[in-house]
């Protein structure tokens, strides 16, 4: 959230966990929450950030999601790619096989 | 094993009903997330990276076969078919739905299990020696006292909102296998000059961001005074422990700030006021609890176990497994079986539902229906006849549970790390897997010998990196995973906190770095010496030189 206009706005997307399933979701263009980051709506300026914050707040109050926040991303060929390792793992799931099963 | 009485049943059932109501109110919107969060945490339900995580208490790590089968059922029905055994002798489920948790807890309650006090600033699951009741060196079964403490501390009204979480460990043997020096309170059973049993009491130990070795505040506490003395310690802490700074709130900071002697004097003063009262442990009460942990009805075995000896001689793999995974049992003709949850390529401490069922079955058939979860994230069958071992081993092998590596380089302790945990800086599980793969040759493992490699994904130290011979700590460097190596930690009688060895390594470098540490050790070791012996003799220099080059300090 840069105050200075000179500073370049870091492209972000809005993420949260669903209240019931706890699963990771992203705010997509339709205003819905989806598990696939590929369709996440890009936030490229402060107005958009404010607007999507309001959308997220509403979803929070309605009990659809919990813990919304935005994450910086890079635009890749299939879609947005989170910059941090943590968010990459949130987007794609654990990097290790689940339990002992293959 | 301890069985619930009416009181236990009632509180657990009432808690499930209460939580069912709270979840319904959350889902209907009556409760906000801020209101609901502390309520779900009181029932062991966290929100992690990808999903909710439920932590279920396994008191002092002991389970019946029936309970283990229930853990398997829950993994299948409410989760993704597996569970994760933790360094605190608990189990965690990584994928439950919020809606399902009340039913899940009701299923748990049907086998006398729950998730109460697995989170929050209260007295957490009391841990004990995983070989309690069967070790050859034991004075008394530590679970008797762990159970007495569990009953006293469960929903203790005065200690439900302590400055911070509180962990107690009990050891009933002179050799410490419960890491009593790294708990808020450690109790080490000992004998006084009159031959009576009591406890040495240690306080203020812990790992986390500020690791501290506990200090003794009482050399010998008679057994009957156990609860009044614990109550006195908790009271002093509850009054004086810091509540303004979460990073300085554990009892270790209080003990450090006012000094051990002052702390001990305050405890003594409080204890004088309350001892001899309602908290006195009478012999009858101790005996009542002891009866639940009565030794199994062992068969008297006099002749040599020739079948066992023959199998070891003829089956090389079985022999190797016996050498690393079987410990001597106090009863002749029996052995303590350690089941490794650390095969190549899997997450340390994970078990599938099918594996849990196999373990439950084996415990029922061969080990008096009882098993234990260890803080090293393995499972123990406490009492198996040596004559049955070959058969048990074959059945374990068929379920991928016969890895022969207990205490060796691939028996790695690892926390969930960045693959699951919200607080993590870096992944632990794949690092453990890569090290495990690198050191999978049995000859090499045997040559390296006993070594503890412990990995934590952040400074909270759930993976006990401070007390590893080789500790690995995940750190964050501008969003990238890096790993700090510490050497020379020891959880037990020679308690030591690992020493940081130099700059951290990237995800791609860390396994090579660990290999360098181990080859350095092999280069300087004297015949038959362990890593710990060698570290104490040679210190950091050779390791630093090989990791960073001769000029680096
Ligand atoms: S050590 Fe850190 S990353 Fe690992 S489980 Fe604990 S809090 Fe999570």
XYZ file of C-alpha atoms and ligand atoms in Angstrom:
663
model
C 0.000 0.000 0.000
C 2.254 2.751 -1.195
C 1.282 6.282 -0.277
C 3.678 7.895 -2.703
C 2.390 7.874 -6.243
C 5.905 7.677 -7.565
C 6.411 4.247 -6.070
C 5.239 1.512 -8.375
C 2.150 -0.349 -7.168
C 2.962 -3.971 -6.422
C 0.379 -6.168 -8.102
C -1.529 -8.215 -5.565
C -4.404 -10.641 -5.181
C -6.834 -11.126 -2.294
C -6.739 -14.442 -0.454
C -8.448 -16.030 2.570
C -9.549 -19.396 3.969
C -13.112 -20.628 3.649
C -14.936 -20.671 6.972
C -16.330 -24.194 6.665
C -13.594 -26.079 4.829
C -10.639 -23.954 5.888
C -9.377 -24.304 2.308
C -7.319 -21.572 0.649
C -9.254 -19.347 -1.736
C -8.750 -16.268 -3.896
C -11.139 -13.508 -4.810
C -11.910 -13.888 -8.517
C -13.360 -11.473 -11.058
C -16.971 -12.559 -10.524
C -16.685 -11.648 -6.841
C -16.677 -15.299 -5.821
C -13.976 -17.131 -3.911
C -12.154 -19.853 -5.779
C -9.411 -22.332 -4.910
C -7.573 -21.721 -8.160
C -5.292 -18.714 -8.055
C -5.245 -18.643 -11.874
C -8.522 -16.744 -11.961
C -7.716 -14.388 -9.081
C -8.601 -10.773 -9.703
C -5.500 -8.599 -9.968
C -5.207 -5.567 -7.752
C -3.162 -2.946 -9.546
C -3.940 0.306 -7.792
C -5.091 1.723 -4.473
C -8.703 2.169 -5.552
C -8.967 -1.443 -6.535
C -7.316 -2.457 -3.281
C -9.891 -0.481 -1.291
C -12.742 -1.911 -3.303
C -11.622 -5.526 -2.868
C -10.952 -4.961 0.817
C -14.596 -4.002 1.134
C -15.691 -7.116 -0.775
C -13.559 -9.237 1.538
C -14.934 -7.539 4.649
C -18.450 -8.291 3.502
C -17.619 -11.957 2.893
C -16.032 -12.065 6.321
C -19.123 -10.671 8.011
C -21.335 -13.063 6.070
C -19.268 -15.979 7.348
C -18.065 -17.150 3.941
C -14.356 -16.698 4.579
C -11.927 -15.976 7.421
C -8.666 -14.051 7.611
C -8.571 -12.190 4.255
C -5.351 -10.443 3.215
C -3.561 -9.523 0.016
C -0.363 -11.046 -1.361
C 2.131 -9.726 -3.913
C 2.292 -11.747 -7.102
C 4.091 -11.846 -10.432
C 2.142 -12.426 -13.608
C 3.199 -15.757 -15.049
C 2.013 -17.466 -18.183
C -0.680 -19.605 -16.525
C -1.704 -16.752 -14.209
C -0.639 -15.003 -11.028
C 2.318 -16.483 -9.194
C 2.811 -15.616 -5.516
C 6.215 -14.120 -4.765
C 6.843 -15.754 -1.407
C 7.478 -19.436 -0.872
C 4.802 -19.493 1.806
C 2.151 -18.226 -0.585
C 3.313 -20.543 -3.348
C 2.748 -23.458 -0.983
C -0.624 -22.077 0.074
C -1.605 -21.837 -3.584
C -0.419 -25.299 -4.600
C -0.754 -27.396 -1.444
C 1.923 -29.264 0.510
C 5.040 -30.054 -1.520
C 5.230 -33.523 -0.015
C 2.976 -36.531 -0.508
C 0.210 -36.760 2.063
C 0.905 -39.259 4.805
C 2.466 -42.513 3.792
C 0.216 -43.009 0.820
C 1.622 -42.401 -2.617
C -4.188 -48.307 31.205
C -6.183 -45.581 32.861
C -9.951 -45.804 32.304
C -12.255 -42.808 32.560
C -14.450 -42.565 35.613
C -17.930 -41.012 35.529
C -16.484 -37.570 36.125
C -14.095 -37.808 33.165
C -16.879 -39.074 30.902
C -19.177 -36.258 31.887
C -16.746 -33.425 31.331
C -15.668 -34.724 27.957
C -19.252 -35.284 26.806
C -20.336 -31.880 28.020
C -17.447 -30.268 26.234
C -18.404 -31.910 22.931
C -21.997 -30.675 23.294
C -20.814 -27.214 24.151
C -18.512 -27.085 21.141
C -21.261 -28.410 18.863
C -23.371 -25.478 19.932
C -20.503 -23.025 19.423
C -19.823 -24.297 15.895
C -23.516 -24.028 15.030
C -23.567 -20.455 16.280
C -20.458 -19.626 14.288
C -21.934 -21.104 11.117
C -25.203 -19.251 11.609
C -23.320 -15.993 12.004
C -24.234 -15.526 15.650
C -20.565 -15.671 16.626
C -17.912 -13.637 14.812
C -14.489 -15.073 14.026
C -12.950 -13.045 16.866
C -15.445 -14.513 19.293
C -15.134 -18.024 17.933
C -11.357 -18.282 17.566
C -10.543 -18.658 21.291
C -13.371 -21.186 21.630
C -12.104 -23.388 18.823
C -8.539 -23.154 20.132
C -9.757 -24.349 23.527
C -10.840 -27.451 21.655
C -7.561 -27.975 19.850
C -8.773 -26.620 16.509
C -6.299 -24.386 14.688
C -6.529 -22.768 11.270
C -3.321 -23.601 9.432
C -1.993 -22.814 5.967
C -4.346 -24.975 3.929
C -7.072 -26.025 6.308
C -8.153 -26.498 9.885
C -5.883 -28.671 12.006
C -7.138 -30.610 15.007
C -4.721 -31.604 17.736
C -5.860 -34.518 19.874
C -4.279 -35.266 23.240
C -2.715 -38.657 23.859
C -2.048 -38.522 27.601
C 1.653 -39.358 28.166
C 1.544 -40.955 24.726
C -0.220 -44.144 25.828
C -3.020 -45.673 23.734
C -5.082 -48.847 23.671
C -5.659 -50.734 20.432
C -9.254 -49.567 20.472
C -8.127 -45.956 20.677
C -5.616 -46.423 17.870
C -8.377 -47.914 15.724
C -10.460 -44.855 16.445
C -7.594 -42.634 15.324
C -7.579 -44.625 12.074
C -11.348 -44.301 11.710
C -11.119 -40.550 12.186
C -8.352 -40.256 9.617
C -10.560 -42.075 7.106
C -13.877 -40.543 7.895
C -13.005 -36.916 8.593
C -9.562 -36.424 7.117
C -7.486 -37.585 4.171
C -6.626 -41.017 5.457
C -3.675 -40.175 7.628
C -2.576 -38.467 10.831
C 0.610 -36.865 12.098
C 2.161 -37.919 15.418
C 3.856 -34.962 17.061
C 6.880 -34.367 19.254
C 4.508 -33.836 22.181
C 3.134 -37.370 21.951
C -0.101 -36.056 20.400
C -1.729 -36.611 17.022
C -2.735 -33.924 14.548
C -5.217 -34.129 11.699
C -4.467 -31.733 8.876
C -7.717 -31.519 6.932
C -10.939 -31.641 8.962
C -13.968 -29.542 8.044
C -15.257 -27.172 10.688
C -18.755 -28.626 10.373
C -17.506 -32.162 11.036
C -15.413 -31.433 14.105
C -18.224 -31.876 16.691
C -18.998 -35.356 15.314
C -15.309 -36.152 15.181
C -14.929 -35.145 18.838
C -17.976 -37.220 19.789
C -16.349 -40.250 18.136
C -13.139 -39.513 20.036
C -15.041 -39.214 23.315
C -16.472 -42.704 22.804
C -12.948 -44.076 23.336
C -12.051 -41.662 26.144
C -10.091 -39.186 24.061
C -10.426 -35.459 23.488
C -8.670 -32.310 22.324
C -9.025 -30.316 25.541
C -5.952 -28.341 26.668
C -4.030 -29.022 23.482
C -3.890 -25.280 22.869
C -4.003 -22.102 24.930
C -2.281 -20.865 28.052
C -3.001 -23.840 30.254
C -1.243 -26.999 31.400
C -0.789 -29.069 28.251
C -0.579 -32.821 27.746
C 1.768 -34.233 30.391
C 4.524 -36.247 28.736
C 6.432 -39.229 30.068
C 9.136 -41.734 29.283
C 7.956 -43.750 26.261
C 9.425 -46.849 27.888
C 7.606 -46.290 31.179
C 6.750 -49.512 32.936
C 9.019 -51.661 30.787
C 12.520 -50.121 30.923
C 15.168 -52.113 32.729
C 16.477 -49.127 34.690
C 13.160 -47.777 35.933
C 12.353 -46.976 39.563
C 8.630 -46.706 38.966
C 6.179 -46.298 36.069
C 6.132 -42.536 35.413
C 2.651 -42.727 33.897
C 1.128 -43.210 37.348
C 2.261 -39.718 38.254
C 1.601 -38.293 34.801
C -1.986 -39.512 35.185
C -2.287 -38.017 38.675
C -1.024 -34.710 37.269
C -3.398 -34.998 34.310
C -6.384 -35.328 36.612
C -5.278 -32.446 38.793
C -4.529 -30.150 35.841
C -7.565 -30.934 33.664
C -9.819 -27.867 33.664
C -8.069 -26.624 36.824
C -9.948 -23.347 37.269
C -7.040 -21.426 38.728
C -4.650 -22.444 35.948
C -6.818 -22.103 32.843
C -5.438 -18.671 31.974
C -1.777 -18.776 32.818
C 0.617 -16.170 31.408
C 1.557 -18.740 28.766
C 1.296 -22.446 27.927
C 2.784 -24.864 30.431
C 4.418 -28.227 29.852
C 5.290 -30.896 32.409
C 7.344 -34.043 31.814
C 7.877 -36.990 34.148
C 10.684 -39.521 34.158
C 10.603 -42.577 36.380
C 14.121 -43.712 35.546
C 17.590 -42.394 36.339
C 18.288 -42.128 32.601
C 16.179 -39.297 31.269
C 14.106 -40.194 28.205
C 11.458 -37.543 28.762
C 13.650 -34.437 28.305
C 12.791 -33.216 31.811
C 15.384 -30.462 31.501
C 13.504 -28.899 28.598
C 10.071 -28.513 30.150
C 8.465 -25.815 32.277
C 8.526 -28.406 35.026
C 10.528 -31.617 34.841
C 10.080 -34.349 37.411
C 12.816 -36.908 37.750
C 12.122 -39.799 40.049
C 14.851 -40.674 42.521
C 15.463 -42.478 45.766
C 16.499 -40.799 49.020
C 18.932 -42.240 51.534
C 16.091 -44.017 53.318
C 15.206 -45.825 50.127
C 11.975 -43.870 49.591
C 10.948 -42.738 46.132
C 10.308 -39.113 45.311
C 11.057 -36.527 42.675
C 13.809 -34.136 41.815
C 11.963 -31.023 40.658
C 13.351 -28.910 37.820
C 11.805 -25.690 36.567
C 12.208 -23.189 33.779
C 13.427 -25.366 30.961
C 12.190 -25.028 27.427
C 13.045 -24.668 23.783
C 11.422 -22.054 21.542
C 13.149 -18.809 20.642
C 14.987 -18.673 23.981
C 16.143 -22.187 24.853
C 16.917 -22.738 28.541
C 17.998 -25.769 30.529
C 15.822 -26.256 33.608
C 17.271 -25.786 37.084
C 16.638 -27.950 40.092
C 14.614 -26.240 42.809
C 14.094 -29.299 44.946
C 16.376 -32.296 45.210
C 13.851 -34.609 46.714
C 10.116 -34.129 46.876
C 8.239 -36.941 48.632
C 5.560 -38.436 46.416
C 2.685 -37.498 48.669
C 3.607 -33.832 48.251
C 3.661 -33.887 44.459
C 0.437 -32.003 43.784
C 0.724 -29.437 46.546
C 4.228 -28.600 45.385
C 3.176 -28.339 41.735
C 0.281 -26.141 42.783
C 2.697 -23.885 44.648
C 4.942 -23.553 41.562
C 1.988 -22.777 39.306
C 0.658 -20.198 41.798
C 3.936 -18.340 41.953
C 4.155 -18.367 38.173
C 0.534 -17.347 37.728
C 1.052 -14.375 40.048
C 4.444 -13.190 38.852
C 4.824 -14.419 35.271
C 4.727 -11.666 32.660
C 1.531 -11.084 30.761
C 2.616 -7.980 28.866
C 5.020 -9.671 26.485
C 4.204 -13.015 24.917
C 7.896 -13.654 24.209
C 8.812 -13.277 27.871
C 5.820 -14.995 29.438
C 7.044 -18.560 29.937
C 8.152 -19.545 33.421
C 11.794 -19.706 32.280
C 11.893 -15.894 32.071
C 10.505 -15.520 35.571
C 13.019 -18.000 37.014
C 15.791 -16.246 35.159
C 14.678 -12.769 36.195
C 14.315 -13.325 39.918
C 16.896 -16.110 40.114
C 16.475 -19.739 40.966
C 16.963 -19.309 44.715
C 14.390 -16.562 45.039
C 11.960 -18.511 42.912
C 12.496 -21.656 44.978
C 11.978 -19.661 48.194
C 8.686 -18.242 46.944
C 7.499 -21.713 45.995
C 8.547 -23.043 49.381
C 6.655 -20.266 51.139
C 3.470 -20.962 49.206
C 3.923 -24.687 49.647
C 4.216 -24.333 53.422
C 0.804 -22.707 53.389
C -0.960 -25.416 51.408
C 0.885 -28.671 52.065
C -0.762 -31.312 54.170
C -4.172 -30.236 52.904
C -6.579 -31.515 50.305
C -3.845 -31.943 47.711
C -1.918 -34.464 49.765
C -1.539 -37.676 47.824
C -2.442 -40.539 50.036
C -1.028 -43.974 49.477
C -4.512 -45.298 48.688
C -4.940 -42.793 45.906
C -1.536 -43.575 44.409
C -2.367 -47.274 44.604
C -5.714 -46.712 42.954
C -4.030 -45.076 39.956
C -1.151 -47.539 40.021
C -3.631 -50.361 39.551
C -4.438 -49.006 36.090
C -0.807 -49.396 35.102
C -0.294 -52.759 36.714
C 2.412 -54.731 34.925
C 1.137 -57.087 32.263
C 0.762 -60.765 33.103
C 3.995 -61.874 31.557
C 4.683 -65.464 30.855
C 7.573 -66.864 32.783
C 10.138 -67.653 30.160
C 13.099 -69.660 31.304
C 14.491 -71.474 28.294
C 16.417 -69.702 25.581
C 14.292 -68.161 22.858
C 15.839 -70.386 20.241
C 13.353 -69.501 17.495
C 14.255 -65.848 17.923
C 17.989 -66.515 17.850
C 17.664 -68.728 14.816
C 15.612 -66.138 12.956
C 18.194 -63.462 13.716
C 20.975 -65.662 12.466
C 19.214 -66.663 9.278
C 17.428 -63.436 8.331
C 19.837 -60.563 7.889
C 17.214 -57.827 7.570
C 15.365 -59.024 10.628
C 18.623 -59.075 12.525
C 19.359 -55.511 11.502
C 15.910 -54.391 12.590
C 16.321 -56.113 15.957
C 19.689 -54.439 16.443
C 18.302 -50.933 15.993
C 14.617 -51.148 16.939
C 14.403 -53.594 19.845
C 15.349 -52.609 23.373
C 15.776 -54.858 26.371
C 12.662 -55.353 28.475
C 12.660 -55.682 32.251
C 10.967 -59.054 31.845
C 13.231 -61.824 30.515
C 12.053 -63.197 27.186
C 10.357 -59.943 26.146
C 11.479 -56.966 24.109
C 10.437 -53.337 23.590
C 9.564 -52.853 19.920
C 10.093 -49.435 18.349
C 8.092 -48.955 15.168
C 9.756 -46.355 12.987
C 7.503 -43.809 11.298
C 10.492 -42.621 9.273
C 10.791 -44.738 6.126
C 12.457 -43.221 3.072
C 10.287 -40.737 1.216
C 7.620 -40.153 3.854
C 6.852 -37.360 6.302
C 8.331 -38.116 9.749
C 5.567 -39.015 12.196
C 2.831 -39.568 9.598
C 0.849 -42.800 9.594
C -1.985 -43.823 7.307
C -5.250 -45.141 8.663
C -4.340 -48.615 7.403
C -1.020 -48.488 9.194
C -2.714 -47.392 12.404
C -5.005 -50.408 12.114
C -2.033 -52.729 11.617
C -0.302 -51.275 14.669
C -3.501 -51.607 16.726
C -3.886 -55.222 15.657
C -0.297 -56.084 16.547
C -0.628 -54.400 19.936
C -3.750 -56.405 20.611
C -2.253 -59.710 19.548
C 1.263 -59.384 20.878
C 1.607 -56.514 23.331
C -1.181 -56.604 25.897
C -3.357 -54.232 23.938
C -1.234 -51.199 24.651
C 1.046 -48.892 22.679
C 2.861 -45.620 23.069
C 3.667 -42.637 20.907
C 7.151 -41.228 21.442
C 8.367 -37.636 21.293
C 10.619 -38.844 18.488
C 7.427 -39.387 16.480
C 7.618 -43.168 16.486
C 5.344 -45.791 18.044
C 6.251 -48.394 20.650
C 4.834 -51.841 21.348
C 5.809 -52.090 24.987
C 5.993 -55.812 25.557
C 6.442 -58.330 22.799
C 7.731 -61.848 23.395
C 11.038 -62.362 21.671
C 9.578 -65.554 20.220
C 6.913 -63.456 18.454
C 9.280 -60.840 17.100
C 9.938 -62.394 13.733
C 6.247 -62.647 12.992
C 5.602 -59.099 14.236
C 8.429 -57.832 12.058
C 7.008 -59.542 8.963
C 3.608 -57.990 9.543
C 5.149 -54.568 10.094
C 7.219 -54.973 6.969
C 4.128 -55.696 4.891
C 2.707 -52.356 6.082
C 5.915 -50.398 5.384
C 6.514 -50.081 9.108
C 9.720 -52.053 9.504
C 12.346 -49.413 8.809
C 15.415 -50.283 10.870
C 16.622 -46.859 11.912
C 15.662 -46.030 15.511
C 18.143 -43.498 16.888
C 20.096 -43.456 13.623
C 20.685 -40.683 11.089
C 17.417 -41.223 9.239
C 15.274 -41.253 12.420
C 14.766 -37.517 12.047
C 12.482 -35.402 14.188
C 10.720 -32.849 11.983
C 7.859 -30.454 12.644
C 5.203 -29.884 9.939
C 7.055 -26.771 8.753
C 6.004 -24.638 5.801
C 4.114 -27.457 4.122
C 1.375 -27.111 6.741
C 2.161 -24.649 9.502
C 1.014 -21.057 9.528
C 3.992 -19.856 11.535
C 6.702 -21.530 9.480
C 9.606 -19.870 7.704
C 10.736 -22.894 5.777
C 9.825 -26.469 4.996
C 10.960 -29.244 7.344
C 9.438 -32.392 5.854
C 11.163 -32.415 2.443
C 14.488 -31.600 4.083
C 13.996 -34.574 6.414
C 13.069 -36.723 3.435
C 16.142 -35.722 1.473
C 18.441 -36.407 4.418
C 16.666 -39.706 4.991
C 17.260 -40.650 1.361
C 20.907 -39.626 1.509
C 21.438 -41.831 4.564
C 19.371 -44.842 3.622
C 22.143 -47.403 3.241
C 21.937 -49.674 6.308
C 25.699 -50.239 6.476
C 26.308 -46.515 6.435
C 23.626 -45.867 9.061
C 25.132 -48.486 11.340
C 28.595 -47.045 10.826
C 27.496 -43.502 11.716
C 25.684 -44.823 14.779
C 23.454 -42.984 17.227
C 22.782 -39.428 16.112
C 19.882 -37.014 16.512
C 18.989 -34.850 13.539
C 16.147 -32.499 14.468
C 14.461 -29.972 12.178
C 12.168 -27.042 13.021
C 10.535 -24.814 10.415
C 10.768 -21.754 12.648
C 12.115 -20.506 15.939
C 9.229 -22.043 17.901
C 11.315 -25.215 17.835
C 8.540 -27.807 17.673
C 11.081 -29.987 15.843
C 13.439 -29.763 18.864
C 16.368 -28.478 16.798
C 18.066 -27.011 19.886
C 18.628 -30.493 21.307
C 19.704 -32.284 18.140
C 23.285 -33.431 17.687
C 22.601 -31.698 14.404
C 19.843 -29.123 14.654
C 18.350 -27.500 11.592
C 16.316 -24.317 11.905
C 14.313 -22.846 9.034
C 14.734 -19.097 8.603
C 13.256 -16.674 6.127
C 15.567 -14.595 3.958
C 13.488 -12.264 1.822
C 10.796 -14.839 1.222
C 13.330 -17.606 0.539
C 13.877 -20.671 2.696
C 17.218 -20.856 4.499
C 18.496 -23.195 7.168
C 20.684 -22.541 10.168
C 22.718 -25.455 11.528
C 23.357 -25.914 15.242
C 25.560 -28.656 16.643
C 25.966 -30.366 19.990
C 22.475 -30.198 21.471
C 21.412 -32.888 23.937
C 17.938 -33.379 25.461
C 18.899 -35.732 28.252
C 21.259 -36.092 31.184
C 24.085 -34.143 29.534
C 21.587 -31.461 28.562
C 23.002 -28.936 26.128
C 21.665 -26.373 23.702
C 23.073 -26.670 20.213
C 25.606 -24.081 19.132
C 25.043 -22.170 15.912
C 27.820 -23.085 13.541
C 27.766 -20.235 11.008
C 25.788 -18.636 8.172
C 22.684 -20.427 6.995
C 22.298 -22.612 3.898
C 19.734 -22.465 1.119
C 17.150 -25.178 0.561
C 19.350 -26.651 -2.166
C 22.490 -26.612 -0.011
C 21.267 -27.871 3.329
C 21.424 -31.611 2.704
C 25.006 -31.390 1.422
C 25.864 -29.339 4.493
C 24.460 -32.031 6.768
C 26.451 -34.618 4.882
C 29.576 -32.508 5.376
C 28.919 -32.388 9.119
C 28.543 -36.152 9.237
C 31.610 -36.879 7.133
C 33.603 -34.476 9.301
C 32.465 -36.404 12.334
C 33.443 -39.708 10.746
C 36.837 -38.257 9.921
C 37.664 -37.199 13.487
C 35.796 -39.747 15.560
C 37.607 -42.272 17.732
C 36.516 -45.871 17.356
C 33.137 -46.586 18.871
C 32.401 -42.986 19.853
C 29.086 -41.318 19.056
C 28.578 -37.927 17.482
C 27.820 -36.463 20.909
C 31.061 -37.832 22.435
C 33.037 -36.573 19.477
C 31.503 -33.114 19.529
C 32.365 -32.744 23.191
C 35.940 -33.737 22.445
C 36.707 -31.768 19.268
C 34.321 -28.784 19.444
C 33.209 -26.657 16.528
C 36.421 -26.007 14.632
C 36.667 -28.995 12.286
C 32.997 -28.666 11.388
C 33.322 -24.950 10.670
C 36.391 -25.486 8.551
C 34.745 -28.114 6.428
C 31.507 -26.195 6.064
C 32.881 -22.733 5.429
C 36.580 -23.117 4.633
C 39.575 -22.682 6.934
C 39.539 -18.873 7.136
C 35.983 -18.481 8.317
C 35.432 -18.229 12.053
S 8.532 -25.082 14.725
Fe 7.475 -23.416 13.718
S 7.074 -24.231 11.681
Fe 7.469 -25.985 12.975
S 5.451 -26.607 13.688
Fe 6.341 -25.272 15.247
S 5.505 -23.289 14.766
Fe 5.240 -24.547 12.929
